[in-house]
Amino acid sequence: MTENTQQQPASNPELPTQYVPAEVEGKLYERWVDRGYFEADEKSEKPPFTVVIPPPNVTGSLHLGHAFEHTLIDAVTRRKRMQGYETLWQPGMDHAGIATQNVVERELGKEGKSRHDLGREAFVERVWKWKAESGGQISGQMRRLGDGVAWSRERFTMDEGLSKAVQTIFKKLYDDELIYRAERIINWCPRCLTAISDIEVEYQDDDGELVSLKYGEGEDSVVVATTRAETMLGDTAVAVHPDDERYAHLVGKRIKLPLTDRTIPVVADTHVDPEFGTGAVKVTPAHDPNDFEIGRRHDLPNITVMDERAVITVPGPFQGLDRMEARSAIVAALRAEGRIVAEKRPYTHSVGHCSRCKTTIEPRLSLQWWVKVGPLAKAAGDAVRDGEVAIHPKEMESRYFGWVDNLHDWCISRQLWWGHRIPVWYGPNGETVCVGPDDEAPTGEGWTQDTDVLDTWFSSGLWPFSTLGWPEQTPSVEKFYPNSIMITGYDILFFWVARMMMFGLYAMDGTPPFHTIVLHGMVRDQFGKKMSKSFGNAVNPLDWMDKYGSDAVRFTLARGANPGIDVPIGEDWVQGSRNFANKVWNATRFAMMNGATVEGPLPDAAELSATDRWILSRLNAVVAEVDAYYEDYQFAKLSDALFHFAWDEVFDWYVELSKTTFIEGGEAAKVSGRVLGEVLDLTLRLLHPIIPFVTETLWTTLTGKESVVVADWPADSGFRDTAAEREIGHLQQVITEVRRFRSDQGLQPGQKVPARLDLTGTPLASHEAAIRQLLRLQPEGEGFHATATLPVEGATVALDLSGTIDVEAERKRLTKDLGAAEKEKAQATAKLGNEAFLAKAPDNVVEKIRGRLTKAEADIERLTAQLAGLPQG
């Protein structure tokens, strides 16, 4: 990487009058990439800093959630690069098994074909073709945003190298008896025709029906309730609690199952809650996870009543019906037999849906591959408990522990064609062989490979080290593993973060995949509502980038990023950020036109004015403040600190206060020009990780150097001048108070007013020229008549407002306002003096009244001074 030490003359020291992002951003980004700024060298002796991109789906496009997350990661990595770290931001994409297969199947559907018409091999080829032509558009969009990723290292979860990593860890887990094949109840999607994991199920309240059914006859009958009447065809028992005396006479007996020619036993099981409903439950082991466990305890048969498309398969009148059709038909048949005891319709209850296609999932007994997560999850929990891995914000730890401490075995097989095929072969005589990447697969008649593929999260769980070349012990693994941090949304803490923790600790000899997990919230609209196309409030961030520039979108997102908290965002906020970028541009341009420079050493403090010492003191304080916020991942606070320092202190105060010095010229102007150049230099560097494009353009023009991307991060020199800060603080108060008075009198900002300034005995005497310049105050001259006198911070400002205001009208207005303020003070004082009120009122109400009192007292002081300053007579 090119060092940024050589001073180069700026090719065009003149900045355009306006900043037009579209004319700048694309060219700058390509220049950064071409110069290799974002690449990482494993041979470098610099300390490493590594972070991986949460791999977006190959089917995806950039949404605001991506833009938000990428902005935070990019800000962190840009700062670390400037601090001298060998920084690797690892890019790549996920093959997204179900989502990608669905996309390609829809394309085939338009041709009147299905994947079965093509066959497995041809279908997979078709997916690879789609990936090459249409997949991965998000890469181009990441460039628009300014992502500083190492593009030469871009990976894909179906790459040859990553596929080898998947096969290696599968074989290792299999040999360690941590992967097994078994029949269990899984979540089945009848639309996607595959198993899905618990965390891929979305629950929502649906309107259904609760039907109470009578099984058996007379004293040997029992009533059970169900929302899935169609599953009664697969019942193999009724369960009651062993201590429930109501059913003691039935335990061990067999009762008739309606609509069938079968009888089923009544079993006693402690899982049943005798207080819930009738205290008796139907047991369908092949279609309910709790029933499956009861069935295992009582050695009950498992009867599957539906096929993979949720169509009834039991011979009889309901065979061939979809589950929803069968539900209505079975309830009607039971009603005809007098078996319906009660019906509640609609009955609102929580129902699981496939997170991808929104189809109601079906619990289904199925032969699948599983990871035995017990020891892996324990290690993942212990790494956080023992302090090896920190979760930020810390309050999110409880959610993490709540998951890993109660993790069920993970179903990793999916009934798809697109993905990593399970590396297991079955022989003609029942043999099972797991094949590693260096093993030869069995050949010969009768040997077949398992048809399932692995859950997408299985391969993405290896992402922090598979992308570095593992299972080979590559130089990149040596240099960049473990990752430094993981920045991701709290919503995939369970999907992805826990998987990476388990696999990293297992595969990398107990070394966790990262040191720190930084969890951020979700982007919402300005009213706090979830963004969704169905709600009509979804935003394409590219539209905002086109309209306001990428820096404006990035700054808005960063300024809303409080740890672990959702981020509301509206277009007017992006407009405000665009205005900030323009302010940075215009103020820097003005400063450069008026002598701001980085040439030569910074003068000693003794040569500086109080204004110069003040801004340098504040600059160093802000450097320290921003560093502390970065270390605590407080992106909103650091962005806010930079906003107010740049806009308020540098541009609105220091630049304005320096105008007089620049106008007068001479040595003082040269000194202030050098100080202003220093302040702009460091301020632009501080802003660069958040708003990289406008700062790059300005910084390179100001300094003539190669790029701020590889500039040094500002360091706090330790310089502080509290006396100068107090002095300029007094100056700001004088100017602010007089400006407020002028506004109250209805004077135009540019209207000049004769004034006498008495600054004797105050540190403000040396600032008279600046005060007069900023407040548009003319020398008093002949015939000066002080019609208003303002005492501010030990100084006196006398103004001649003759002919500019109606004194009597102004006196009446101020007197009326003063009376209202005194009334407000009296009311607030009375409430705060009422012990009974204070004992009952909420704290926030009391604080609000205290705030009203404080404001009223300040208003009284201000209005009294204004009245005293009006001419008498």
mmCIF file of C-alpha atoms in Angstrom, residues 123-236:
data_model
loop_
_atom_site.group_PDB
_atom_site.id
_atom_site.type_symbol
_atom_site.label_atom_id
_atom_site.label_comp_id
_atom_site.label_asym_id
_atom_site.label_seq_id
_atom_site.Cartn_x
_atom_site.Cartn_y
_atom_site.Cartn_z
ATOM 1 C CA PHE A 123 -30.865 -27.734 -12.886
ATOM 2 C CA VAL A 124 -27.719 -27.008 -10.853
ATOM 3 C CA GLU A 125 -25.998 -25.883 -14.056
ATOM 4 C CA ARG A 126 -28.936 -23.576 -14.678
ATOM 5 C CA VAL A 127 -28.532 -22.053 -11.199
ATOM 6 C CA TRP A 128 -24.825 -21.447 -11.791
ATOM 7 C CA LYS A 129 -25.714 -19.749 -15.080
ATOM 8 C CA TRP A 130 -28.274 -17.542 -13.315
ATOM 9 C CA LYS A 131 -25.672 -16.670 -10.664
ATOM 10 C CA ALA A 132 -23.175 -15.614 -13.333
ATOM 11 C CA GLU A 133 -25.687 -13.461 -15.216
ATOM 12 C CA SER A 134 -27.998 -12.032 -12.575
ATOM 13 C CA GLY A 135 -26.695 -12.856 -9.124
ATOM 14 C CA GLY A 136 -24.602 -10.602 -7.016
ATOM 15 C CA GLN A 137 -25.851 -7.220 -8.170
ATOM 16 C CA ILE A 138 -25.250 -6.126 -4.601
ATOM 17 C CA SER A 139 -21.492 -5.946 -5.300
ATOM 18 C CA GLY A 140 -21.988 -2.957 -7.579
ATOM 19 C CA GLN A 141 -24.272 -1.340 -5.062
ATOM 20 C CA MET A 142 -21.656 -1.777 -2.323
ATOM 21 C CA ARG A 143 -19.281 0.240 -4.489
ATOM 22 C CA ARG A 144 -21.880 2.999 -4.688
ATOM 23 C CA LEU A 145 -21.982 3.126 -0.912
ATOM 24 C CA GLY A 146 -18.189 3.290 -0.650
ATOM 25 C CA ASP A 147 -17.492 -0.079 0.991
ATOM 26 C CA GLY A 148 -13.741 -0.436 1.501
ATOM 27 C CA VAL A 149 -13.607 -4.204 1.019
ATOM 28 C CA ALA A 150 -10.721 -6.283 -0.342
ATOM 29 C CA TRP A 151 -12.337 -7.141 -3.670
ATOM 30 C CA SER A 152 -9.509 -9.443 -4.768
ATOM 31 C CA ARG A 153 -10.450 -11.737 -1.882
ATOM 32 C CA GLU A 154 -14.167 -11.899 -2.654
ATOM 33 C CA ARG A 155 -15.582 -15.341 -1.874
ATOM 34 C CA PHE A 156 -18.776 -17.283 -2.492
ATOM 35 C CA THR A 157 -20.031 -20.025 -0.193
ATOM 36 C CA MET A 158 -20.116 -22.476 -3.110
ATOM 37 C CA ASP A 159 -16.524 -21.711 -4.177
ATOM 38 C CA GLU A 160 -14.249 -24.710 -4.526
ATOM 39 C CA GLY A 161 -12.234 -23.646 -1.475
ATOM 40 C CA LEU A 162 -15.261 -23.013 0.722
ATOM 41 C CA SER A 163 -16.840 -26.276 -0.445
ATOM 42 C CA LYS A 164 -13.693 -28.060 0.689
ATOM 43 C CA ALA A 165 -14.020 -26.395 4.092
ATOM 44 C CA VAL A 166 -17.645 -27.559 4.349
ATOM 45 C CA GLN A 167 -16.750 -31.138 3.470
ATOM 46 C CA THR A 168 -13.808 -31.086 5.911
ATOM 47 C CA ILE A 169 -15.824 -29.963 8.913
ATOM 48 C CA PHE A 170 -18.725 -32.293 8.079
ATOM 49 C CA LYS A 171 -16.303 -35.237 8.061
ATOM 50 C CA LYS A 172 -14.662 -34.094 11.290
ATOM 51 C CA LEU A 173 -18.017 -33.695 13.066
ATOM 52 C CA TYR A 174 -19.180 -37.053 11.695
ATOM 53 C CA ASP A 175 -16.039 -38.847 12.876
ATOM 54 C CA ASP A 176 -16.419 -37.212 16.310
ATOM 55 C CA GLU A 177 -20.013 -38.492 16.439
ATOM 56 C CA LEU A 178 -21.358 -34.944 16.497
ATOM 57 C CA ILE A 179 -23.297 -35.477 13.253
ATOM 58 C CA TYR A 180 -25.896 -38.230 13.044
ATOM 59 C CA ARG A 181 -28.913 -39.271 10.981
ATOM 60 C CA ALA A 182 -32.227 -39.901 12.673
ATOM 61 C CA GLU A 183 -35.994 -39.627 12.380
ATOM 62 C CA ARG A 184 -37.220 -36.577 14.260
ATOM 63 C CA ILE A 185 -40.011 -34.056 14.017
ATOM 64 C CA ILE A 186 -38.883 -31.173 11.849
ATOM 65 C CA ASN A 187 -40.435 -28.007 10.471
ATOM 66 C CA TRP A 188 -41.507 -28.841 6.949
ATOM 67 C CA CYS A 189 -42.450 -26.322 4.281
ATOM 68 C CA PRO A 190 -44.981 -27.861 1.849
ATOM 69 C CA ARG A 191 -44.206 -25.088 -0.648
ATOM 70 C CA CYS A 192 -40.370 -25.172 -0.593
ATOM 71 C CA LEU A 193 -40.517 -28.979 -0.053
ATOM 72 C CA THR A 194 -37.725 -28.961 2.488
ATOM 73 C CA ALA A 195 -37.009 -29.011 6.175
ATOM 74 C CA ILE A 196 -36.284 -25.637 7.757
ATOM 75 C CA SER A 197 -34.736 -24.862 11.116
ATOM 76 C CA ASP A 198 -36.575 -23.461 14.128
ATOM 77 C CA ILE A 199 -35.097 -20.012 13.549
ATOM 78 C CA GLU A 200 -36.360 -19.967 9.966
ATOM 79 C CA VAL A 201 -39.942 -20.194 11.213
ATOM 80 C CA GLU A 202 -41.851 -16.942 11.688
ATOM 81 C CA TYR A 203 -44.770 -17.021 14.091
ATOM 82 C CA GLN A 204 -47.855 -14.880 13.678
ATOM 83 C CA ASP A 205 -51.358 -14.845 15.081
ATOM 84 C CA ASP A 206 -53.764 -16.518 12.633
ATOM 85 C CA ASP A 207 -57.500 -17.040 12.855
ATOM 86 C CA GLY A 208 -58.259 -20.756 12.988
ATOM 87 C CA GLU A 209 -60.646 -23.018 14.847
ATOM 88 C CA LEU A 210 -60.468 -24.926 18.132
ATOM 89 C CA VAL A 211 -62.518 -28.105 17.990
ATOM 90 C CA SER A 212 -63.242 -30.366 20.982
ATOM 91 C CA LEU A 213 -63.654 -34.042 20.016
ATOM 92 C CA LYS A 214 -65.018 -37.017 21.934
ATOM 93 C CA TYR A 215 -63.032 -40.261 21.648
ATOM 94 C CA GLY A 216 -64.502 -43.511 22.969
ATOM 95 C CA GLU A 217 -67.951 -44.227 24.401
ATOM 96 C CA GLY A 218 -69.734 -43.720 27.709
ATOM 97 C CA GLU A 219 -67.519 -43.885 30.793
ATOM 98 C CA ASP A 220 -64.655 -44.921 28.552
ATOM 99 C CA SER A 221 -64.743 -41.671 26.611
ATOM 100 C CA VAL A 222 -62.493 -38.626 26.764
ATOM 101 C CA VAL A 223 -62.647 -35.161 25.191
ATOM 102 C CA VAL A 224 -59.597 -33.642 23.491
ATOM 103 C CA ALA A 225 -59.207 -30.288 21.731
ATOM 104 C CA THR A 226 -57.230 -29.499 18.581
ATOM 105 C CA THR A 227 -56.652 -26.751 16.027
ATOM 106 C CA ARG A 228 -55.460 -29.333 13.476
ATOM 107 C CA ALA A 229 -58.329 -31.799 13.243
ATOM 108 C CA GLU A 230 -56.811 -33.470 10.159
ATOM 109 C CA THR A 231 -53.960 -34.878 12.280
ATOM 110 C CA MET A 232 -56.385 -37.056 14.294
ATOM 111 C CA LEU A 233 -56.031 -39.620 11.530
ATOM 112 C CA GLY A 234 -52.500 -40.180 12.825
ATOM 113 C CA ASP A 235 -53.327 -40.304 16.558
ATOM 114 C CA THR A 236 -51.802 -43.299 18.315
#
